Amino acid sequence: MGPAGSGKSTQADLLAQDLGAIHLNTGDLLYYASQELDPQAATIKETMDKGEIVDDDIVTNLVLKHLDEHKGEDFVVEGFPRTLEQAKESGIMPDDVIYIALSDESATKRMLSRGRPDDTPETIAKRLKIYHEETEPILEYYKSLNVLRQVSGEGEIAEVAQKIAQQINV
Ligand code: AMP
């Protein structure tokens, strides 16, 4: 877990390689679902284009279906859960939850420098606001379950990767 710009995707990739696990990127999963030819695809696409959070039931079902299709494999799940509802209703209990902490200022700087068309100051502010409101409450939930491992996301890629590996004893 971590805000947009915290390096979640990069770190999830590295960790999955280290663990020999499958990297499930929920943003990608939703993107593929949005390209299908069914009514749900249009709903997903509209929500993603606005930078808003896709409906909890839709996301949870897609993630559970994906995990079920790869039963018995280890997973590094990225981008899920993004709401407390998703965390609780999915019934998924992770072994470890890695939280990559980054200030809004650093997150904004990083997103602006990567120059993606959907990274305007307005959409960045909106994503961070949604993150604070919808996603941050999950941190307390996982903390109370003793699975939350926090690292600072301010450093270089290798430095952050090393801290994550230490946290979960890879
Ligand atoms: P990301 O690549 O993680 O930034 O995700 C891209 C977009 O996918 C987000 O802006 C959301 O619209 C959607 N999304 C990704 N993961 C979730 C999730 N767990 N719940 C709801 N929407 C999500």
Tab-separated table of C-alpha atoms and ligand atoms in Angstrom:
chain	number	residue	atom	x	y	z
A	1	MET	CA	0.000	0.000	0.000
A	2	GLY	CA	0.989	3.612	-0.491
A	3	PRO	CA	-0.099	6.748	-2.337
A	4	ALA	CA	0.226	7.194	-6.099
A	5	GLY	CA	3.871	7.995	-6.790
A	6	SER	CA	5.193	5.983	-3.827
A	7	GLY	CA	6.799	3.373	-6.102
A	8	LYS	CA	4.318	0.583	-5.304
A	9	SER	CA	4.452	-0.946	-8.752
A	10	THR	CA	8.247	-1.010	-8.983
A	11	GLN	CA	8.598	-2.430	-5.491
A	12	ALA	CA	5.843	-5.018	-5.968
A	13	ASP	CA	7.633	-6.204	-9.103
A	14	LEU	CA	10.972	-6.564	-7.315
A	15	LEU	CA	9.414	-8.288	-4.326
A	16	ALA	CA	7.484	-10.747	-6.503
A	17	GLN	CA	10.749	-11.654	-8.275
A	18	ASP	CA	12.488	-12.208	-4.935
A	19	LEU	CA	9.667	-14.357	-3.611
A	20	GLY	CA	8.939	-16.222	-6.830
A	21	ALA	CA	5.401	-14.895	-6.476
A	22	ILE	CA	2.867	-13.576	-8.961
A	23	HIS	CA	2.579	-9.778	-9.069
A	24	LEU	CA	-1.089	-8.845	-9.276
A	25	ASN	CA	-1.497	-5.205	-10.255
A	26	THR	CA	-5.134	-4.295	-9.654
A	27	GLY	CA	-4.936	-1.197	-11.875
A	28	ASP	CA	-3.858	-3.420	-14.807
A	29	LEU	CA	-6.505	-6.022	-13.983
A	30	LEU	CA	-9.161	-3.304	-14.111
A	31	TYR	CA	-7.729	-1.860	-17.298
A	32	TYR	CA	-8.052	-5.248	-19.051
A	33	ALA	CA	-11.581	-5.643	-17.668
A	34	SER	CA	-12.426	-2.184	-19.052
A	35	GLN	CA	-11.460	-3.331	-22.570
A	36	GLU	CA	-13.986	-6.203	-22.618
A	37	LEU	CA	-17.217	-5.960	-24.581
A	38	ASP	CA	-19.698	-6.075	-21.717
A	39	PRO	CA	-21.718	-3.413	-19.897
A	40	GLN	CA	-19.471	-3.639	-16.830
A	41	ALA	CA	-16.443	-2.667	-18.951
A	42	ALA	CA	-17.940	0.734	-19.780
A	43	THR	CA	-18.661	1.440	-16.110
A	44	ILE	CA	-15.113	0.545	-15.124
A	45	LYS	CA	-13.602	2.652	-17.901
A	46	GLU	CA	-15.664	5.721	-16.993
A	47	THR	CA	-14.638	5.515	-13.337
A	48	MET	CA	-10.952	4.969	-14.099
A	49	ASP	CA	-10.893	7.859	-16.578
A	50	LYS	CA	-12.128	10.149	-13.819
A	51	GLY	CA	-9.414	8.910	-11.446
A	52	GLU	CA	-12.080	7.645	-9.067
A	53	ILE	CA	-12.345	4.339	-7.223
A	54	VAL	CA	-14.100	1.490	-9.030
A	55	ASP	CA	-17.071	-0.107	-7.261
A	56	ASP	CA	-15.994	-2.334	-4.349
A	57	ASP	CA	-17.989	-5.389	-5.481
A	58	ILE	CA	-16.644	-5.233	-9.043
A	59	VAL	CA	-13.004	-4.973	-7.914
A	60	THR	CA	-13.328	-7.562	-5.151
A	61	ASN	CA	-14.928	-10.091	-7.510
A	62	LEU	CA	-12.252	-9.572	-10.163
A	63	VAL	CA	-9.431	-9.976	-7.622
A	64	LEU	CA	-10.979	-13.071	-6.018
A	65	LYS	CA	-11.543	-14.631	-9.463
A	66	HIS	CA	-7.901	-13.998	-10.392
A	67	LEU	CA	-6.597	-15.484	-7.132
A	68	ASP	CA	-8.871	-18.485	-7.569
A	69	GLU	CA	-7.546	-19.097	-11.091
A	70	HIS	CA	-4.035	-19.345	-9.615
A	71	LYS	CA	-4.822	-21.297	-6.486
A	72	GLY	CA	-1.805	-22.404	-4.462
A	73	GLU	CA	0.486	-19.665	-5.831
A	74	ASP	CA	2.053	-16.919	-3.736
A	75	PHE	CA	0.945	-13.401	-4.587
A	76	VAL	CA	2.161	-9.864	-4.210
A	77	VAL	CA	-1.082	-7.935	-4.558
A	78	GLU	CA	-0.720	-4.284	-5.491
A	79	GLY	CA	-3.476	-1.674	-5.438
A	80	PHE	CA	-5.945	-3.784	-3.465
A	81	PRO	CA	-7.628	-3.190	-1.089
A	82	ARG	CA	-8.195	0.489	-1.615
A	83	THR	CA	-11.158	0.830	0.729
A	84	LEU	CA	-11.968	-0.627	4.136
A	85	GLU	CA	-14.950	-2.406	2.570
A	86	GLN	CA	-12.658	-4.199	0.114
A	87	ALA	CA	-10.311	-5.198	2.947
A	88	LYS	CA	-13.085	-6.629	5.067
A	89	GLU	CA	-15.508	-8.082	2.520
A	90	SER	CA	-12.949	-9.850	0.350
A	91	GLY	CA	-12.067	-12.225	3.196
A	92	ILE	CA	-8.437	-12.053	2.062
A	93	MET	CA	-6.006	-12.041	4.970
A	94	PRO	CA	-2.503	-11.121	3.790
A	95	ASP	CA	0.597	-12.459	5.578
A	96	ASP	CA	2.195	-9.017	5.408
A	97	VAL	CA	0.983	-5.606	4.333
A	98	ILE	CA	3.790	-3.358	3.127
A	99	TYR	CA	3.005	0.325	3.483
A	100	ILE	CA	5.279	2.647	1.522
A	101	ALA	CA	4.910	6.037	3.184
A	102	LEU	CA	5.457	9.199	1.131
A	103	SER	CA	4.558	12.826	1.755
A	104	ASP	CA	2.002	14.488	-0.542
A	105	GLU	CA	4.745	16.890	-1.591
A	106	SER	CA	7.103	14.118	-2.754
A	107	ALA	CA	4.251	12.166	-4.363
A	108	THR	CA	3.164	15.246	-6.323
A	109	LYS	CA	6.727	16.018	-7.449
A	110	ARG	CA	7.264	12.450	-8.672
A	111	MET	CA	3.984	12.289	-10.551
A	112	LEU	CA	4.573	15.636	-12.244
A	113	SER	CA	8.057	14.579	-13.328
A	114	ARG	CA	6.882	11.326	-14.978
A	115	GLY	CA	4.799	13.448	-17.380
A	116	ARG	CA	1.836	11.107	-17.885
A	117	PRO	CA	-1.168	12.820	-19.526
A	118	ASP	CA	-3.407	11.907	-16.556
A	119	ASP	CA	-0.898	13.441	-14.120
A	120	THR	CA	-2.053	17.057	-14.029
A	121	PRO	CA	-1.896	19.039	-10.756
A	122	GLU	CA	-5.701	18.702	-10.500
A	123	THR	CA	-5.918	14.914	-10.985
A	124	ILE	CA	-2.924	14.401	-8.701
A	125	ALA	CA	-4.574	16.395	-5.918
A	126	LYS	CA	-7.797	14.442	-6.435
A	127	ARG	CA	-6.044	11.056	-6.270
A	128	LEU	CA	-4.197	12.025	-3.094
A	129	LYS	CA	-7.424	13.280	-1.504
A	130	ILE	CA	-9.214	10.002	-2.306
A	131	TYR	CA	-6.192	8.092	-0.992
A	132	HIS	CA	-6.293	9.915	2.359
A	133	GLU	CA	-10.054	9.548	2.699
A	134	GLU	CA	-10.687	6.033	1.394
A	135	THR	CA	-7.439	4.093	1.609
A	136	GLU	CA	-5.587	5.358	4.671
A	137	PRO	CA	-8.209	4.033	7.130
A	138	ILE	CA	-7.172	0.511	6.055
A	139	LEU	CA	-3.744	1.071	7.621
A	140	GLU	CA	-5.196	1.159	11.138
A	141	TYR	CA	-7.185	-1.981	10.403
A	142	TYR	CA	-4.099	-3.955	9.336
A	143	LYS	CA	-2.096	-2.458	12.193
A	144	SER	CA	-4.627	-3.824	14.654
A	145	LEU	CA	-4.231	-7.243	13.017
A	146	ASN	CA	-0.446	-6.997	13.405
A	147	VAL	CA	0.375	-7.414	9.703
A	148	LEU	CA	1.318	-3.825	8.821
A	149	ARG	CA	4.988	-3.222	7.907
A	150	GLN	CA	5.887	0.397	7.224
A	151	VAL	CA	8.851	1.660	5.196
A	152	SER	CA	9.748	5.146	3.992
A	153	GLY	CA	9.318	5.602	0.241
A	154	GLU	CA	11.487	8.725	0.088
A	155	GLY	CA	14.747	6.944	-0.865
A	156	GLU	CA	16.155	5.363	-4.026
A	157	ILE	CA	14.526	2.248	-5.521
A	158	ALA	CA	17.204	-0.176	-4.253
A	159	GLU	CA	17.175	1.378	-0.801
A	160	VAL	CA	13.396	1.023	-0.435
A	161	ALA	CA	13.533	-2.547	-1.803
A	162	GLN	CA	16.139	-3.461	0.790
A	163	LYS	CA	14.034	-2.034	3.616
A	164	ILE	CA	11.008	-4.006	2.440
A	165	ALA	CA	13.026	-7.228	2.256
A	166	GLN	CA	14.241	-6.626	5.822
A	167	GLN	CA	10.700	-6.036	7.062
A	168	ILE	CA	9.453	-9.394	5.836
A	169	ASN	CA	12.685	-11.365	6.264
A	170	VAL	CA	13.186	-12.275	2.600
B	1	AMP	P1	-3.424	2.413	-10.231
B	1	AMP	O1	-2.710	1.840	-11.415
B	1	AMP	O2	-3.227	1.624	-8.981
B	1	AMP	O3	-3.190	3.882	-10.041
B	1	AMP	O4	-4.984	2.256	-10.572
B	1	AMP	C1	-5.540	2.907	-11.678
B	1	AMP	C2	-7.033	3.108	-11.455
B	1	AMP	O5	-7.668	1.841	-11.288
B	1	AMP	C3	-7.394	3.888	-10.198
B	1	AMP	O6	-7.387	5.275	-10.416
B	1	AMP	C4	-8.805	3.378	-9.896
B	1	AMP	O7	-9.761	4.002	-10.732
B	1	AMP	C5	-8.707	1.930	-10.322
B	1	AMP	N1	-8.361	1.014	-9.199
B	1	AMP	C6	-7.201	0.317	-9.014
B	1	AMP	N2	-7.259	-0.468	-7.930
B	1	AMP	C7	-8.493	-0.264	-7.386
B	1	AMP	C8	-9.171	-0.790	-6.254
B	1	AMP	N3	-8.621	-1.676	-5.419
B	1	AMP	N4	-10.438	-0.353	-6.025
B	1	AMP	C9	-11.029	0.512	-6.833
B	1	AMP	N5	-10.446	1.068	-7.917
B	1	AMP	C10	-9.192	0.678	-8.203
